[in-house]
Tab-separated table of C-alpha atoms and ligand atoms in Angstrom:
chain	number	residue	atom	x	y	z
A	87	MET	CA	0.000	0.000	0.000
A	88	ASN	CA	1.244	3.469	-0.850
A	89	ASP	CA	0.574	6.327	1.494
A	90	PHE	CA	1.246	9.166	-0.920
A	91	PHE	CA	-1.370	11.447	-2.424
A	92	ARG	CA	-2.721	10.133	-5.728
A	93	GLY	CA	-3.776	13.392	-7.362
A	94	ARG	CA	-3.849	11.666	-10.730
A	95	ARG	CA	-6.973	9.670	-9.806
A	96	LEU	CA	-9.134	12.692	-10.523
A	97	ARG	CA	-7.295	13.632	-13.722
A	98	SER	CA	-7.804	10.423	-15.639
A	99	THR	CA	-10.345	11.466	-18.281
A	100	PRO	CA	-11.933	14.654	-19.611
A	101	ALA	CA	-15.171	13.777	-17.806
A	102	MET	CA	-13.347	13.229	-14.521
A	103	ARG	CA	-11.476	16.509	-14.894
A	104	ALA	CA	-14.683	18.341	-15.751
A	105	LEU	CA	-16.366	16.905	-12.659
A	106	VAL	CA	-13.762	18.328	-10.294
A	107	ARG	CA	-13.052	21.592	-12.126
A	108	GLU	CA	-13.154	24.460	-9.646
A	109	THR	CA	-13.397	27.463	-11.941
A	110	SER	CA	-15.378	28.055	-15.090
A	111	LEU	CA	-15.633	30.702	-17.754
A	112	ARG	CA	-19.127	31.481	-18.947
A	113	PRO	CA	-20.180	33.697	-21.850
A	114	GLN	CA	-21.925	36.022	-19.409
A	115	ASP	CA	-18.646	36.580	-17.542
A	116	LEU	CA	-17.138	38.408	-20.501
A	117	ILE	CA	-17.306	42.065	-21.450
A	118	MET	CA	-16.107	43.108	-24.908
A	119	PRO	CA	-14.539	46.568	-25.405
A	120	TYR	CA	-15.251	48.500	-28.624
A	121	PHE	CA	-13.732	51.663	-30.077
A	122	VAL	CA	-16.290	53.800	-31.836
A	123	ALA	CA	-14.996	56.625	-34.014
A	124	GLU	CA	-16.842	59.753	-35.079
A	125	SER	CA	-16.557	59.582	-38.853
A	126	ASP	CA	-18.463	60.799	-41.901
A	127	ASP	CA	-17.509	57.595	-43.636
A	128	LYS	CA	-20.212	55.083	-42.738
A	129	LYS	CA	-17.898	52.242	-43.724
A	130	PHE	CA	-15.020	53.464	-41.532
A	131	ARG	CA	-13.246	50.435	-40.130
A	132	LYS	CA	-9.633	51.077	-39.233
A	133	PRO	CA	-7.418	48.214	-38.040
A	134	ILE	CA	-5.484	48.924	-34.877
A	135	GLY	CA	-1.933	47.977	-35.789
A	136	SER	CA	-0.791	46.949	-32.328
A	137	MET	CA	-3.968	44.951	-31.658
A	138	PRO	CA	-4.476	42.544	-34.556
A	139	GLY	CA	-8.177	41.751	-34.975
A	140	GLN	CA	-9.348	44.980	-33.283
A	141	PHE	CA	-10.686	48.031	-35.106
A	142	GLN	CA	-11.847	51.578	-34.731
A	143	LEU	CA	-15.419	51.431	-36.024
A	144	SER	CA	-17.932	53.913	-37.361
A	145	LEU	CA	-21.376	53.809	-35.762
A	146	ASN	CA	-22.649	51.791	-38.660
A	147	GLU	CA	-19.830	49.261	-38.501
A	148	LEU	CA	-20.198	49.010	-34.714
A	149	ASP	CA	-23.879	48.309	-35.194
A	150	LYS	CA	-23.181	45.423	-37.557
A	151	GLN	CA	-20.367	43.966	-35.517
A	152	VAL	CA	-22.213	44.088	-32.194
A	153	ALA	CA	-25.325	42.552	-33.759
A	154	LYS	CA	-23.257	39.525	-34.779
A	155	ALA	CA	-21.620	39.317	-31.362
A	156	VAL	CA	-24.973	39.434	-29.577
A	157	ASP	CA	-26.187	36.637	-31.835
A	158	ASN	CA	-23.171	34.682	-30.677
A	159	GLY	CA	-24.036	35.255	-27.036
A	160	LEU	CA	-22.269	38.477	-26.090
A	161	ALA	CA	-24.074	39.902	-23.048
A	162	ALA	CA	-22.077	43.047	-22.272
A	163	CYS	CA	-19.861	45.554	-24.014
A	164	LEU	CA	-17.716	48.494	-22.927
A	165	LEU	CA	-17.571	51.545	-25.166
A	166	PHE	CA	-14.686	53.922	-25.853
A	167	GLY	CA	-15.078	56.928	-28.121
A	168	ILE	CA	-12.774	58.601	-30.592
A	169	PRO	CA	-14.178	62.073	-31.274
A	170	ALA	CA	-13.657	63.966	-34.532
A	171	ALA	CA	-12.158	66.882	-32.592
A	172	LYS	CA	-10.508	67.259	-29.207
A	173	ASP	CA	-10.173	70.298	-26.936
A	174	PRO	CA	-8.496	71.096	-23.601
A	175	VAL	CA	-11.684	70.436	-21.616
A	176	GLY	CA	-12.750	67.226	-23.351
A	177	SER	CA	-16.169	68.516	-24.438
A	178	GLY	CA	-16.863	65.415	-26.531
A	179	ALA	CA	-17.051	63.342	-23.373
A	180	TYR	CA	-20.167	65.102	-22.118
A	181	ALA	CA	-21.771	66.480	-25.305
A	182	GLU	CA	-25.325	65.223	-25.683
A	183	ASN	CA	-24.386	64.086	-29.158
A	184	GLY	CA	-20.877	62.889	-28.332
A	185	ILE	CA	-19.857	59.780	-30.214
A	186	VAL	CA	-20.250	57.368	-27.296
A	187	GLN	CA	-23.646	58.824	-26.437
A	188	GLN	CA	-24.733	58.197	-30.039
A	189	ALA	CA	-23.410	54.651	-29.888
A	190	ILE	CA	-25.215	53.950	-26.608
A	191	ARG	CA	-28.537	55.158	-28.032
A	192	MET	CA	-28.065	53.085	-31.152
A	193	LEU	CA	-27.123	49.874	-29.331
A	194	LYS	CA	-29.810	50.161	-26.669
A	195	LYS	CA	-32.440	50.802	-29.315
A	196	ARG	CA	-31.419	47.728	-31.244
A	197	HIS	CA	-30.754	45.291	-28.396
A	198	GLY	CA	-32.755	46.489	-25.393
A	199	ASP	CA	-32.195	44.279	-22.379
A	200	LYS	CA	-30.309	41.679	-24.389
A	201	LEU	CA	-27.087	43.645	-24.194
A	202	LEU	CA	-25.610	45.541	-21.269
A	203	VAL	CA	-23.980	48.691	-22.559
A	204	ILE	CA	-21.245	49.937	-20.258
A	205	ALA	CA	-19.712	53.332	-20.936
A	206	ASP	CA	-16.095	54.034	-20.058
A	207	THR	CA	-16.203	57.426	-18.378
A	208	CYS	CA	-13.006	59.398	-18.904
A	209	LEU	CA	-11.756	62.574	-20.499
A	210	CYS	CA	-8.490	61.331	-22.026
A	211	GLU	CA	-9.906	60.339	-25.413
A	212	TYR	CA	-11.474	63.793	-25.695
A	213	THR	CA	-8.794	66.143	-24.369
A	214	SER	CA	-6.236	67.642	-26.736
A	215	HIS	CA	-3.505	67.082	-24.097
A	216	GLY	CA	-4.554	63.455	-23.599
A	217	HIS	CA	-4.795	63.532	-19.804
A	218	CYS	CA	-7.734	62.073	-17.900
A	219	GLY	CA	-8.431	65.361	-16.098
A	220	LEU	CA	-8.035	69.092	-16.653
A	221	LEU	CA	-4.533	70.449	-17.036
A	222	GLY	CA	-3.515	73.333	-14.755
A	223	GLN	CA	-2.406	76.761	-15.897
A	224	GLY	CA	0.018	79.336	-14.453
A	225	ASN	CA	1.684	78.110	-11.284
A	226	ARG	CA	-0.147	74.799	-11.668
A	227	ALA	CA	1.041	74.305	-15.258
A	228	GLY	CA	1.626	70.675	-16.074
A	229	GLN	CA	-0.444	69.416	-13.146
A	230	VAL	CA	-3.554	67.343	-13.696
A	231	LEU	CA	-6.119	69.070	-11.513
A	232	ASN	CA	-8.318	66.863	-9.386
A	233	ASP	CA	-11.306	68.737	-8.063
A	234	PRO	CA	-12.064	70.853	-11.146
A	235	SER	CA	-12.060	67.642	-13.211
A	236	LEU	CA	-14.727	66.002	-11.073
A	237	GLU	CA	-17.536	68.161	-12.366
A	238	LEU	CA	-16.687	67.327	-15.985
A	239	ILE	CA	-16.343	63.619	-15.290
A	240	ALA	CA	-19.704	63.638	-13.519
A	241	ARG	CA	-21.208	65.458	-16.506
A	242	ALA	CA	-19.810	62.798	-18.828
A	243	ALA	CA	-21.329	60.011	-16.724
A	244	LEU	CA	-24.664	61.817	-16.675
A	245	ALA	CA	-24.622	62.287	-20.466
A	246	GLN	CA	-23.949	58.558	-20.847
A	247	ALA	CA	-26.771	57.734	-18.448
A	248	GLN	CA	-29.141	60.016	-20.318
A	249	ALA	CA	-28.196	58.296	-23.564
A	250	GLY	CA	-29.258	55.006	-21.979
A	251	ALA	CA	-26.060	53.392	-20.655
A	252	ASP	CA	-26.731	50.495	-18.289
A	253	ILE	CA	-23.560	51.088	-16.266
A	254	VAL	CA	-20.987	53.882	-16.139
A	255	ALA	CA	-17.340	52.987	-15.599
A	256	PRO	CA	-15.081	55.861	-14.524
A	257	SER	CA	-11.458	55.136	-15.468
A	258	ASP	CA	-9.786	58.488	-14.807
A	259	MET	CA	-8.428	57.780	-11.278
A	260	MET	CA	-9.228	61.255	-9.967
A	261	ASP	CA	-9.950	61.161	-6.220
A	262	GLY	CA	-13.603	61.468	-5.296
A	263	ARG	CA	-15.039	60.836	-8.724
A	264	VAL	CA	-17.298	57.974	-7.702
A	265	ALA	CA	-18.981	60.240	-5.149
A	266	ALA	CA	-19.235	63.074	-7.674
A	267	ILE	CA	-20.785	60.782	-10.271
A	268	ARG	CA	-23.172	59.217	-7.738
A	269	GLU	CA	-24.367	62.655	-6.714
A	270	ALA	CA	-24.927	63.782	-10.309
A	271	LEU	CA	-26.759	60.570	-11.196
A	272	ASP	CA	-28.947	60.643	-8.072
A	273	ALA	CA	-29.886	64.266	-8.664
A	274	ASN	CA	-31.190	63.290	-12.085
A	275	GLU	CA	-33.267	60.234	-11.191
A	276	PHE	CA	-30.544	57.745	-12.039
A	277	GLU	CA	-30.248	56.475	-8.454
A	278	ASN	CA	-30.533	52.896	-9.763
A	279	LEU	CA	-27.764	53.179	-12.329
A	280	PRO	CA	-24.680	51.197	-11.213
A	281	ILE	CA	-21.153	52.590	-11.123
A	282	MET	CA	-18.422	50.151	-12.089
A	283	SER	CA	-15.335	51.877	-10.821
A	284	TYR	CA	-11.830	51.353	-12.115
A	285	ALA	CA	-10.941	51.499	-8.442
A	286	VAL	CA	-7.544	49.864	-8.745
A	287	LYS	CA	-5.869	51.064	-11.890
A	288	TYR	CA	-2.114	50.910	-12.186
A	289	ALA	CA	0.105	53.219	-14.245
A	290	SER	CA	0.896	50.380	-16.627
A	291	CYS	CA	2.930	50.067	-19.800
A	292	PHE	CA	0.418	47.434	-20.850
A	293	TYR	CA	-2.007	50.214	-21.903
A	294	GLY	CA	0.376	51.087	-24.756
A	295	PRO	CA	-1.612	49.491	-27.591
A	296	PHE	CA	-4.873	50.974	-26.260
A	297	ARG	CA	-3.463	54.468	-26.560
A	298	GLU	CA	-2.928	53.841	-30.254
A	299	ALA	CA	-6.434	52.392	-30.480
A	300	ALA	CA	-8.102	55.283	-28.656
A	301	GLU	CA	-5.642	57.951	-29.760
A	302	SER	CA	-5.355	58.934	-26.122
A	303	ALA	CA	-1.640	59.000	-25.300
A	304	PRO	CA	-0.798	61.963	-23.033
A	305	GLN	CA	0.956	64.660	-25.054
A	306	SER	CA	3.228	65.509	-22.146
A	307	GLY	CA	4.264	63.657	-19.029
A	308	ASP	CA	2.631	60.443	-17.943
A	309	ARG	CA	-0.262	59.267	-15.781
A	310	LYS	CA	1.769	58.419	-12.688
A	311	SER	CA	0.355	61.258	-10.612
A	312	TYR	CA	-3.089	59.675	-10.771
A	313	GLN	CA	-2.732	55.998	-11.697
A	314	MET	CA	-1.185	53.662	-9.130
A	315	ASP	CA	2.409	52.542	-8.642
A	316	PRO	CA	2.712	48.897	-9.803
A	317	ALA	CA	4.759	48.131	-6.699
A	318	ASN	CA	1.856	48.790	-4.319
A	319	ALA	CA	-0.677	46.282	-3.016
A	320	ARG	CA	-1.869	47.753	0.298
A	321	GLU	CA	-2.636	50.989	-1.503
A	322	ALA	CA	-4.940	49.036	-3.823
A	323	LEU	CA	-7.092	48.137	-0.840
A	324	ARG	CA	-7.239	51.784	0.240
A	325	GLU	CA	-8.333	52.808	-3.262
A	326	ALA	CA	-10.931	50.038	-3.402
A	327	GLY	CA	-12.167	50.857	0.109
A	328	ALA	CA	-12.573	54.523	-0.764
A	329	ASP	CA	-14.639	53.671	-3.821
A	330	VAL	CA	-16.843	51.253	-1.897
A	331	LEU	CA	-17.524	54.033	0.632
A	332	GLU	CA	-18.406	56.339	-2.249
A	333	GLN	CA	-20.897	53.656	-3.341
A	334	ALA	CA	-19.142	51.984	-6.230
A	335	ASP	CA	-21.218	48.924	-7.142
A	336	ILE	CA	-18.535	46.941	-8.963
A	337	LEU	CA	-14.749	47.303	-8.610
A	338	ILE	CA	-12.337	46.878	-11.504
A	339	VAL	CA	-8.736	45.779	-11.099
A	340	LYS	CA	-6.590	46.689	-14.074
A	341	PRO	CA	-4.435	45.299	-15.698
A	342	ALA	CA	-5.340	41.703	-14.860
A	343	GLY	CA	-2.609	39.159	-15.609
A	344	PRO	CA	0.324	40.850	-13.846
A	345	TYR	CA	-1.950	41.766	-10.889
A	346	LEU	CA	-3.579	38.465	-9.912
A	347	ASP	CA	-2.546	38.969	-6.280
A	348	ILE	CA	-4.432	42.263	-6.266
A	349	ILE	CA	-7.550	40.633	-7.698
A	350	ARG	CA	-7.361	37.979	-4.962
A	351	GLN	CA	-6.853	40.488	-2.144
A	352	THR	CA	-9.615	42.741	-3.406
A	353	ARG	CA	-11.916	39.719	-3.680
A	354	GLU	CA	-11.190	38.679	-0.111
A	355	THR	CA	-11.489	42.133	1.386
A	356	PHE	CA	-14.691	43.393	-0.249
A	357	ASP	CA	-18.052	41.814	-0.890
A	358	VAL	CA	-18.841	43.718	-4.070
A	359	PRO	CA	-18.531	42.091	-7.498
A	360	ILE	CA	-14.989	42.280	-8.865
A	361	ALA	CA	-14.136	42.793	-12.515
A	362	ALA	CA	-10.675	42.394	-14.017
A	363	TYR	CA	-9.530	44.123	-17.192
A	364	GLN	CA	-7.264	42.067	-19.415
A	365	VAL	CA	-5.845	45.143	-21.096
A	366	SER	CA	-4.619	45.878	-24.585
A	367	GLY	CA	-0.981	44.917	-23.932
A	368	GLU	CA	-2.007	41.571	-22.486
A	369	TYR	CA	-4.039	40.987	-25.642
A	370	SER	CA	-1.236	42.075	-27.947
A	371	MET	CA	1.355	39.859	-26.276
A	372	ILE	CA	-0.731	36.729	-26.706
A	373	LYS	CA	-1.670	37.701	-30.266
A	374	ALA	CA	1.922	38.368	-31.262
A	375	ALA	CA	3.186	35.103	-29.806
A	376	GLY	CA	0.314	33.254	-31.480
A	377	GLN	CA	0.974	34.843	-34.858
A	378	ASN	CA	4.624	33.899	-34.614
A	379	GLY	CA	3.768	30.309	-33.825
A	380	TRP	CA	5.462	30.643	-30.435
A	381	LEU	CA	2.336	29.826	-28.437
A	382	ASN	CA	-0.937	28.075	-29.146
A	383	GLU	CA	-3.040	31.213	-29.163
A	384	ASP	CA	-6.422	29.715	-28.252
A	385	ALA	CA	-4.953	27.746	-25.381
A	386	ALA	CA	-3.052	30.791	-24.131
A	387	VAL	CA	-6.192	32.938	-24.251
A	388	LEU	CA	-8.250	30.435	-22.283
A	389	GLU	CA	-5.503	29.821	-19.741
A	390	SER	CA	-4.965	33.534	-19.178
A	391	LEU	CA	-8.694	34.067	-18.643
A	392	ILE	CA	-9.208	31.102	-16.331
A	393	GLY	CA	-6.259	32.347	-14.288
A	394	ILE	CA	-7.940	35.726	-13.913
A	395	LYS	CA	-11.210	34.051	-12.839
A	396	ARG	CA	-9.411	31.744	-10.436
A	397	ALA	CA	-7.725	34.744	-8.833
A	398	GLY	CA	-11.211	35.864	-7.846
A	399	SER	CA	-12.743	38.099	-10.469
A	400	ASP	CA	-16.419	37.615	-11.212
A	401	MET	CA	-16.213	39.092	-14.691
A	402	ILE	CA	-13.503	39.907	-17.197
A	403	ILE	CA	-13.197	42.708	-19.697
A	404	SER	CA	-11.258	41.200	-22.591
A	405	TYR	CA	-10.635	41.936	-26.259
A	406	PHE	CA	-10.796	38.185	-26.826
A	407	ALA	CA	-14.456	38.022	-25.756
A	408	GLU	CA	-16.069	38.463	-29.155
A	409	ASP	CA	-13.865	35.950	-30.936
A	410	LEU	CA	-14.175	33.324	-28.210
A	411	LEU	CA	-17.952	33.488	-28.486
A	412	ALA	CA	-17.945	33.534	-32.290
A	413	ARG	CA	-15.849	30.379	-32.370
A	414	LYS	CA	-17.709	28.757	-29.458
A	415	LEU	CA	-14.520	28.197	-27.515
A	416	LEU	CA	-16.150	28.563	-24.107
B	276	PBG	C1	-8.808	55.623	-20.176
B	276	PBG	C2	-8.545	54.181	-20.259
B	276	PBG	C3	-7.339	53.514	-20.575
B	276	PBG	C4	-7.647	52.158	-20.636
B	276	PBG	C5	-8.997	52.042	-20.331
B	276	PBG	N1	-9.517	53.298	-20.074
B	276	PBG	C6	-6.009	54.025	-20.922
B	276	PBG	C7	-5.179	54.738	-19.982
B	276	PBG	O1	-5.493	54.910	-18.804
B	276	PBG	O2	-4.145	55.204	-20.468
B	276	PBG	C8	-6.709	51.064	-20.989
B	276	PBG	C9	-7.315	49.868	-21.609
B	276	PBG	C10	-6.387	48.964	-22.295
B	276	PBG	O3	-5.159	49.116	-22.307
B	276	PBG	O4	-6.914	48.004	-22.880
B	276	PBG	N2	-8.315	56.294	-19.095
């Protein structure tokens, strides 16, 4: 008789492994990001070089693409806008007819309750300087101002709510923005509209490809005065705790793969739903390795996502979502 652990007993066949599998990925766990561009060309569909398979889309193209995805089982999407013009105060973010507001109206009209439309709330795609808040003048030149930005961010969230967004997702990392948004929403009869806060967002190089996709790279400096230092974990819990107090309904940890410990700690510390964002750079790395034949792409995608779920996230924002559903890989 052997007295060692026979872990292999429960790994003998696919059915046995399925029976004891602890974590699963379901279609409804996935949120697909889209980039919608304000364009006169109805057929506008511009490949994003650093993110093979992803595009900037006109409203019309977005409409077609999302319709297919919903047919394939997509339950939620996250919208980013690329406005025709930018200015220092990011007007496009809160204009009634801003590009994301148009996209929300279009998608909600077509899909109703079949598709959750989540709006990324931020100024960086709309500001000429590319920062997520207002830039200071005079003796505050070069600084990204916190409190004056809050009003604009809250206006953007309200415009998205008025257009019909199901959830608003502030990603700017200004202090106090969840409270500011909650107040603006509540004052306008949107007290039941959830806020999905990018509570724990690191100043990450893995957003590089996204900045090409959204044309939102800061024109000067970087985002380190508002996004978090990748070396910090305890601070993540302070950020998350602050947002929970301000009534965030869902917390996002971002990026996902290099921050699995943060997902786990956030999961164990708070009882709100946790989302993880597998960001553009995580997507691009797997794509590039797959295209070079260095990795089995499908297997790498599924393993990266199951790892993010296992770490404790309830849902995952991933650029792979649409393709996984289309090819029935879940
Ligand atoms: C906007 C925003 C960014 C991402 C989501 N919202 C970029 C940034 O903060 O620079 C990154 C998403 C990705 O890399 O996929 N603030």
